[in-house]
Amino acid sequence: MRTGISFTVSTADRARLEAIVADRNSPQKHVWRCRIVLLTAAGLGTNAIMREAGVAKTAVWRWQERFAAEGVDGLLRDKTRPSRIPPLDPSVAERVVALTLTDPPGETTHWTAATMAAQTGISVSSVQRIWRAHGLAPHRIRQFKLSNDPEFVTKLRDVVGLYVDPPAHAIVLSVDEKSQIQALDRTQPGLPLKKGRAGTMTHDYKRHGTTTLFAALNVLDGTVIGRNMQRHRHQEFIRFLNTSRPRSGRQGDPRRPR
C-alpha cells in the first residue's frame, strides 16, 4: 500500500503556486495541480485533497511526486507520450507513391485518398500525409498545348526578344480576340439595389446577335485598345491592327502580334 508523501514548500515556490491559482488566465490543469501541492503542504490527507481539488487519487499522487522531484516547473510541463499509432514502414510510402503515378482502378479519373487507402490498407490521413510529404496532388491537372507551327521557335524569339532586349521606340501590344459574344437584353428593366433587398433581373432575355471583341494591351503603359466587329476573319484582324496603330503612336508597320 502506498504511504503518504510530505514535503516542504519554500516561500518562493508558495508565492509562485498561489499566483498561478489566483491568475484567471492560468490553464485549469495547472490550477488544480498547484492546489494539490498547496493542500499537501497544509497537511491535508489524500482523501481531503481529492474532495478539494476534484481529482482522482492517482492524480493526487502523481503531482505530489512530480513536485517533489521537479518543483513548480514540473507541474507546468506535460510529459510527451508516444503515439498510439505505429509509424508506417517506408515500403508503404514507396508503394503509395508508386501507385499514385499509375492509372487508378476502374473508370475513375484520378486517385482519391479514400481509393488509395482502400488499395493499400492504410488510413486516409496516412495517404494524405504521404502525398503532402512527396508533393503529390492527384486531383490537380495542369493543362498545356504544344504548337505545331514549324516557325514557332522563330516567333517565340521575336516576342521574348521584345522583353529581353527591346529595340528603341518599340511598342509591344498583346492582342487577343473573344468571339461569339452574345448581345442580350432583358425583357423587363430590373429594380436597383436598395437596403434590405438585392437588385432584380428577369430570367428571360432577347437575343440581338453576336459580336467579336478584338483587344490589345499596351504593355508599356497598361492601356487597352478594343473594338467590336461582326466577324473574326483575318480581314477584321488586320483592320483592327491598322486601327490600333495610330492610337499606340507607332508610325511603321506593326510587329507580329502574339
Short mmCIF file of C-alpha atoms in Angstrom, two decimals:
data_model
loop_
_atom_site.label_atom_id
_atom_site.label_comp_id
_atom_site.label_asym_id
_atom_site.label_seq_id
_atom_site.Cartn_x
_atom_site.Cartn_y
_atom_site.Cartn_z
CA MET A 1 0.00 0.00 0.00
CA ARG A 2 1.30 3.45 -0.88
CA THR A 3 2.45 5.56 2.05
CA GLY A 4 1.68 9.26 2.27
CA ILE A 5 4.07 11.80 0.86
CA SER A 6 5.07 15.02 2.59
CA PHE A 7 7.29 17.92 1.56
CA THR A 8 8.08 21.47 2.50
CA VAL A 9 7.19 24.31 0.13
CA SER A 10 9.62 27.21 0.11
CA THR A 11 8.43 30.80 0.31
CA ALA A 12 9.33 31.43 -3.32
CA ASP A 13 7.54 28.28 -4.52
CA ARG A 14 4.47 29.08 -2.43
CA ALA A 15 4.26 32.59 -3.90
CA ARG A 16 4.54 31.16 -7.39
CA LEU A 17 1.93 28.46 -6.75
CA GLU A 18 -0.53 30.94 -5.27
CA ALA A 19 0.00 33.32 -8.20
CA ILE A 20 -0.87 30.55 -10.67
CA VAL A 21 -4.01 29.64 -8.72
CA ALA A 22 -5.13 33.28 -8.49
CA ASP A 23 -4.45 34.09 -12.15
CA ARG A 24 -7.73 33.85 -14.09
CA ASN A 25 -5.78 33.21 -17.30
CA SER A 26 -3.99 30.14 -15.96
CA PRO A 27 -4.98 26.81 -17.56
CA GLN A 28 -7.25 24.85 -15.23
CA LYS A 29 -4.96 21.83 -15.29
CA HIS A 30 -2.16 23.99 -13.87
CA VAL A 31 -4.51 25.43 -11.24
CA TRP A 32 -5.58 22.13 -9.74
CA ARG A 33 -2.04 20.75 -9.85
CA CYS A 34 -0.83 23.73 -7.82
CA ARG A 35 -3.78 23.35 -5.43
CA ILE A 36 -2.80 19.74 -4.80
CA VAL A 37 0.68 20.86 -3.74
CA LEU A 38 -0.63 23.69 -1.56
CA LEU A 39 -3.15 21.41 0.15
CA THR A 40 -0.45 18.80 0.72
CA ALA A 41 1.82 21.43 2.28
CA ALA A 42 -1.09 22.46 4.52
CA GLY A 43 -1.17 18.92 5.95
CA LEU A 44 -4.36 17.60 4.31
CA GLY A 45 -4.64 13.89 3.59
CA THR A 46 -5.21 12.28 0.23
CA ASN A 47 -8.99 11.96 0.61
CA ALA A 48 -9.37 15.59 1.64
CA ILE A 49 -7.24 16.73 -1.30
CA MET A 50 -9.36 14.63 -3.65
CA ARG A 51 -12.51 16.38 -2.43
CA GLU A 52 -10.98 19.87 -2.56
CA ALA A 53 -9.30 19.52 -5.96
CA GLY A 54 -11.94 17.29 -7.53
CA VAL A 55 -9.45 14.79 -8.93
CA ALA A 56 -8.77 11.08 -8.55
CA LYS A 57 -6.37 9.55 -6.05
CA THR A 58 -3.83 8.61 -8.73
CA ALA A 59 -3.76 12.23 -9.93
CA VAL A 60 -3.04 13.46 -6.39
CA TRP A 61 -0.14 11.02 -6.00
CA ARG A 62 1.24 11.76 -9.47
CA TRP A 63 1.52 15.52 -8.96
CA GLN A 64 2.79 15.19 -5.40
CA GLU A 65 5.64 13.06 -6.72
CA ARG A 66 6.22 15.37 -9.68
CA PHE A 67 6.56 18.42 -7.41
CA ALA A 68 8.86 16.57 -5.03
CA ALA A 69 11.11 15.58 -7.94
CA GLU A 70 10.97 18.63 -10.25
CA GLY A 71 9.45 21.52 -8.31
CA VAL A 72 6.94 24.01 -9.72
CA ASP A 73 8.27 23.68 -13.28
CA GLY A 74 7.35 20.00 -13.23
CA LEU A 75 3.69 20.91 -12.57
CA LEU A 76 3.58 23.10 -15.67
CA ARG A 77 5.06 20.53 -18.03
CA ASP A 78 3.24 17.59 -19.58
CA LYS A 79 5.34 14.58 -20.39
CA THR A 80 5.26 13.63 -24.05
CA ARG A 81 3.69 10.29 -24.79
CA PRO A 82 4.49 8.14 -27.81
CA SER A 83 1.82 7.99 -30.47
CA ARG A 84 -0.58 5.08 -30.22
CA ILE A 85 -0.40 4.74 -34.00
CA PRO A 86 2.76 2.88 -35.02
CA PRO A 87 4.82 4.60 -37.73
CA LEU A 88 4.34 3.38 -41.27
CA ASP A 89 7.01 1.25 -42.83
CA PRO A 90 8.95 3.15 -45.53
CA SER A 91 7.94 0.50 -48.04
CA VAL A 92 4.28 1.52 -47.55
CA ALA A 93 5.06 5.10 -48.50
CA GLU A 94 7.02 3.89 -51.52
CA ARG A 95 4.06 1.79 -52.62
CA VAL A 96 1.63 4.71 -52.24
CA VAL A 97 3.88 6.97 -54.32
CA ALA A 98 4.32 4.29 -56.98
CA LEU A 99 0.57 3.65 -57.24
CA THR A 100 -0.17 7.38 -57.38
CA LEU A 101 1.93 7.64 -60.54
CA THR A 102 -0.16 4.93 -62.26
CA ASP A 103 -3.74 4.96 -63.53
CA PRO A 104 -6.42 4.41 -60.86
CA PRO A 105 -8.53 1.26 -60.94
CA GLY A 106 -11.88 1.10 -62.68
CA GLU A 107 -13.30 4.09 -64.51
CA THR A 108 -12.18 6.75 -62.04
CA THR A 109 -10.34 9.73 -63.48
CA HIS A 110 -7.78 10.14 -60.70
CA TRP A 111 -6.70 8.72 -57.38
CA THR A 112 -8.52 9.88 -54.27
CA ALA A 113 -7.31 9.49 -50.71
CA ALA A 114 -10.16 7.08 -49.96
CA THR A 115 -9.41 4.96 -53.04
CA MET A 116 -5.71 4.82 -52.24
CA ALA A 117 -6.42 3.96 -48.60
CA ALA A 118 -8.62 1.04 -49.66
CA GLN A 119 -5.99 -0.12 -52.13
CA THR A 120 -3.07 -0.04 -49.68
CA GLY A 121 -4.85 -0.87 -46.42
CA ILE A 122 -3.87 2.30 -44.55
CA SER A 123 -5.91 5.24 -43.29
CA VAL A 124 -6.99 8.21 -45.38
CA SER A 125 -4.99 10.58 -43.19
CA SER A 126 -1.87 8.47 -43.74
CA VAL A 127 -2.35 8.69 -47.50
CA GLN A 128 -2.76 12.46 -47.25
CA ARG A 129 0.42 12.76 -45.17
CA ILE A 130 2.40 10.74 -47.71
CA TRP A 131 1.08 12.79 -50.62
CA ARG A 132 1.83 16.02 -48.79
CA ALA A 133 5.37 14.90 -47.94
CA HIS A 134 6.09 14.00 -51.57
CA GLY A 135 4.32 16.99 -53.11
CA LEU A 136 1.69 14.87 -54.88
CA ALA A 137 -1.78 16.20 -55.74
CA PRO A 138 -3.59 13.68 -57.99
CA HIS A 139 -6.73 15.85 -58.14
CA ARG A 140 -4.89 18.72 -59.80
CA ILE A 141 -4.23 18.89 -63.55
CA ARG A 142 -2.08 21.44 -65.33
CA GLN A 143 -3.10 21.89 -68.97
CA PHE A 144 -0.63 22.50 -71.76
CA LYS A 145 -0.68 22.82 -75.53
CA LEU A 146 2.16 22.14 -77.94
CA SER A 147 2.38 24.29 -81.05
CA ASN A 148 2.54 22.55 -84.43
CA ASP A 149 3.76 25.72 -86.15
CA PRO A 150 7.15 25.00 -87.79
CA GLU A 151 8.09 28.66 -87.21
CA PHE A 152 7.10 28.61 -83.55
CA VAL A 153 10.67 28.96 -82.22
CA THR A 154 11.35 31.93 -84.50
CA LYS A 155 8.15 33.67 -83.45
CA LEU A 156 8.87 32.90 -79.80
CA ARG A 157 12.27 34.55 -80.05
CA ASP A 158 10.71 37.63 -81.66
CA VAL A 159 8.21 38.03 -78.83
CA VAL A 160 10.61 37.24 -75.99
CA GLY A 161 13.21 39.49 -77.55
CA LEU A 162 10.87 42.47 -77.19
CA TYR A 163 11.04 41.98 -73.41
CA VAL A 164 14.68 40.88 -73.06
CA ASP A 165 16.24 43.38 -75.48
CA PRO A 166 13.59 45.83 -76.72
CA PRO A 167 14.55 47.96 -79.72
CA ALA A 168 14.41 51.73 -79.50
CA HIS A 169 10.91 53.27 -79.73
CA ALA A 170 9.26 49.83 -79.76
CA ILE A 171 5.58 49.38 -78.97
CA VAL A 172 4.51 45.98 -77.60
CA LEU A 173 0.84 45.07 -77.90
CA SER A 174 -0.60 41.85 -76.50
CA VAL A 175 -3.54 41.07 -78.79
CA ASP A 176 -6.38 38.59 -78.35
CA GLU A 177 -9.93 38.08 -79.53
CA LYS A 178 -13.17 36.92 -77.97
CA SER A 179 -15.71 35.68 -80.49
CA GLN A 180 -19.39 34.76 -80.20
CA ILE A 181 -20.18 37.37 -77.56
CA GLN A 182 -23.96 37.40 -77.23
CA ALA A 183 -25.69 40.76 -77.16
CA LEU A 184 -28.56 40.16 -74.73
CA ASP A 185 -31.28 42.46 -73.50
CA ARG A 186 -33.64 41.69 -70.62
CA THR A 187 -37.35 41.67 -71.40
CA GLN A 188 -38.10 43.99 -68.48
CA PRO A 189 -35.96 46.51 -66.60
CA GLY A 190 -34.73 45.33 -63.22
CA LEU A 191 -35.05 47.15 -59.92
CA PRO A 192 -31.93 48.71 -58.41
CA LEU A 193 -30.27 47.59 -55.21
CA LYS A 194 -31.71 49.08 -52.03
CA LYS A 195 -31.36 48.50 -48.32
CA GLY A 196 -32.75 45.11 -47.35
CA ARG A 197 -33.28 44.00 -50.97
CA ALA A 198 -30.98 42.80 -53.71
CA GLY A 199 -31.12 44.12 -57.24
CA THR A 200 -33.52 42.23 -59.51
CA MET A 201 -33.19 40.89 -63.06
CA THR A 202 -35.64 38.94 -65.20
CA HIS A 203 -34.64 35.42 -66.11
CA ASP A 204 -35.71 35.76 -69.76
CA TYR A 205 -33.98 37.90 -72.36
CA LYS A 206 -33.90 38.87 -76.03
CA ARG A 207 -31.06 37.95 -78.35
CA HIS A 208 -29.52 40.63 -80.57
CA GLY A 209 -26.98 38.51 -82.39
CA THR A 210 -23.32 38.08 -81.58
CA THR A 211 -20.22 40.22 -81.85
CA THR A 212 -16.47 39.73 -81.72
CA LEU A 213 -14.21 41.76 -79.46
CA PHE A 214 -10.66 42.48 -80.56
CA ALA A 215 -8.49 43.90 -77.79
CA ALA A 216 -4.86 44.87 -77.34
CA LEU A 217 -2.94 45.67 -74.16
CA ASN A 218 -0.17 48.24 -74.37
CA VAL A 219 2.44 46.52 -72.21
CA LEU A 220 4.28 49.80 -71.59
CA ASP A 221 1.52 51.88 -70.02
CA GLY A 222 -1.25 49.31 -69.45
CA THR A 223 -3.84 50.95 -71.71
CA VAL A 224 -6.32 48.71 -73.51
CA ILE A 225 -7.45 49.22 -77.10
CA GLY A 226 -10.65 47.44 -78.08
CA ARG A 227 -13.05 47.24 -80.99
CA ASN A 228 -16.16 45.17 -81.75
CA MET A 229 -16.64 43.60 -85.18
CA GLN A 230 -19.28 41.32 -86.62
CA ARG A 231 -16.84 38.64 -87.83
CA HIS A 232 -13.42 37.39 -86.81
CA ARG A 233 -11.61 36.67 -90.07
CA HIS A 234 -8.08 37.78 -90.85
CA GLN A 235 -9.51 40.82 -92.66
CA GLU A 236 -11.09 42.08 -89.44
CA PHE A 237 -7.92 41.33 -87.53
CA ILE A 238 -5.75 43.36 -89.91
CA ARG A 239 -8.31 46.17 -89.81
CA PHE A 240 -8.05 46.18 -86.02
CA LEU A 241 -4.25 46.36 -86.19
CA ASN A 242 -4.47 49.32 -88.56
CA THR A 243 -6.94 50.96 -86.19
CA SER A 244 -4.81 50.41 -83.09
CA ARG A 245 -1.56 51.56 -84.71
CA PRO A 246 -2.34 55.32 -84.69
CA ARG A 247 -3.64 55.08 -81.11
CA SER A 248 -0.41 53.41 -79.99
CA GLY A 249 1.65 56.16 -81.59
CA ARG A 250 3.56 53.81 -83.93
CA GLN A 251 4.10 55.01 -87.47
CA GLY A 252 5.64 51.93 -89.14
CA ASP A 253 4.19 48.50 -89.71
CA PRO A 254 3.09 46.77 -86.55
CA ARG A 255 5.22 43.99 -85.17
CA ARG A 256 3.95 40.46 -85.46
CA PRO A 257 1.27 40.23 -82.74
CA ARG A 258 1.01 37.47 -80.26
#
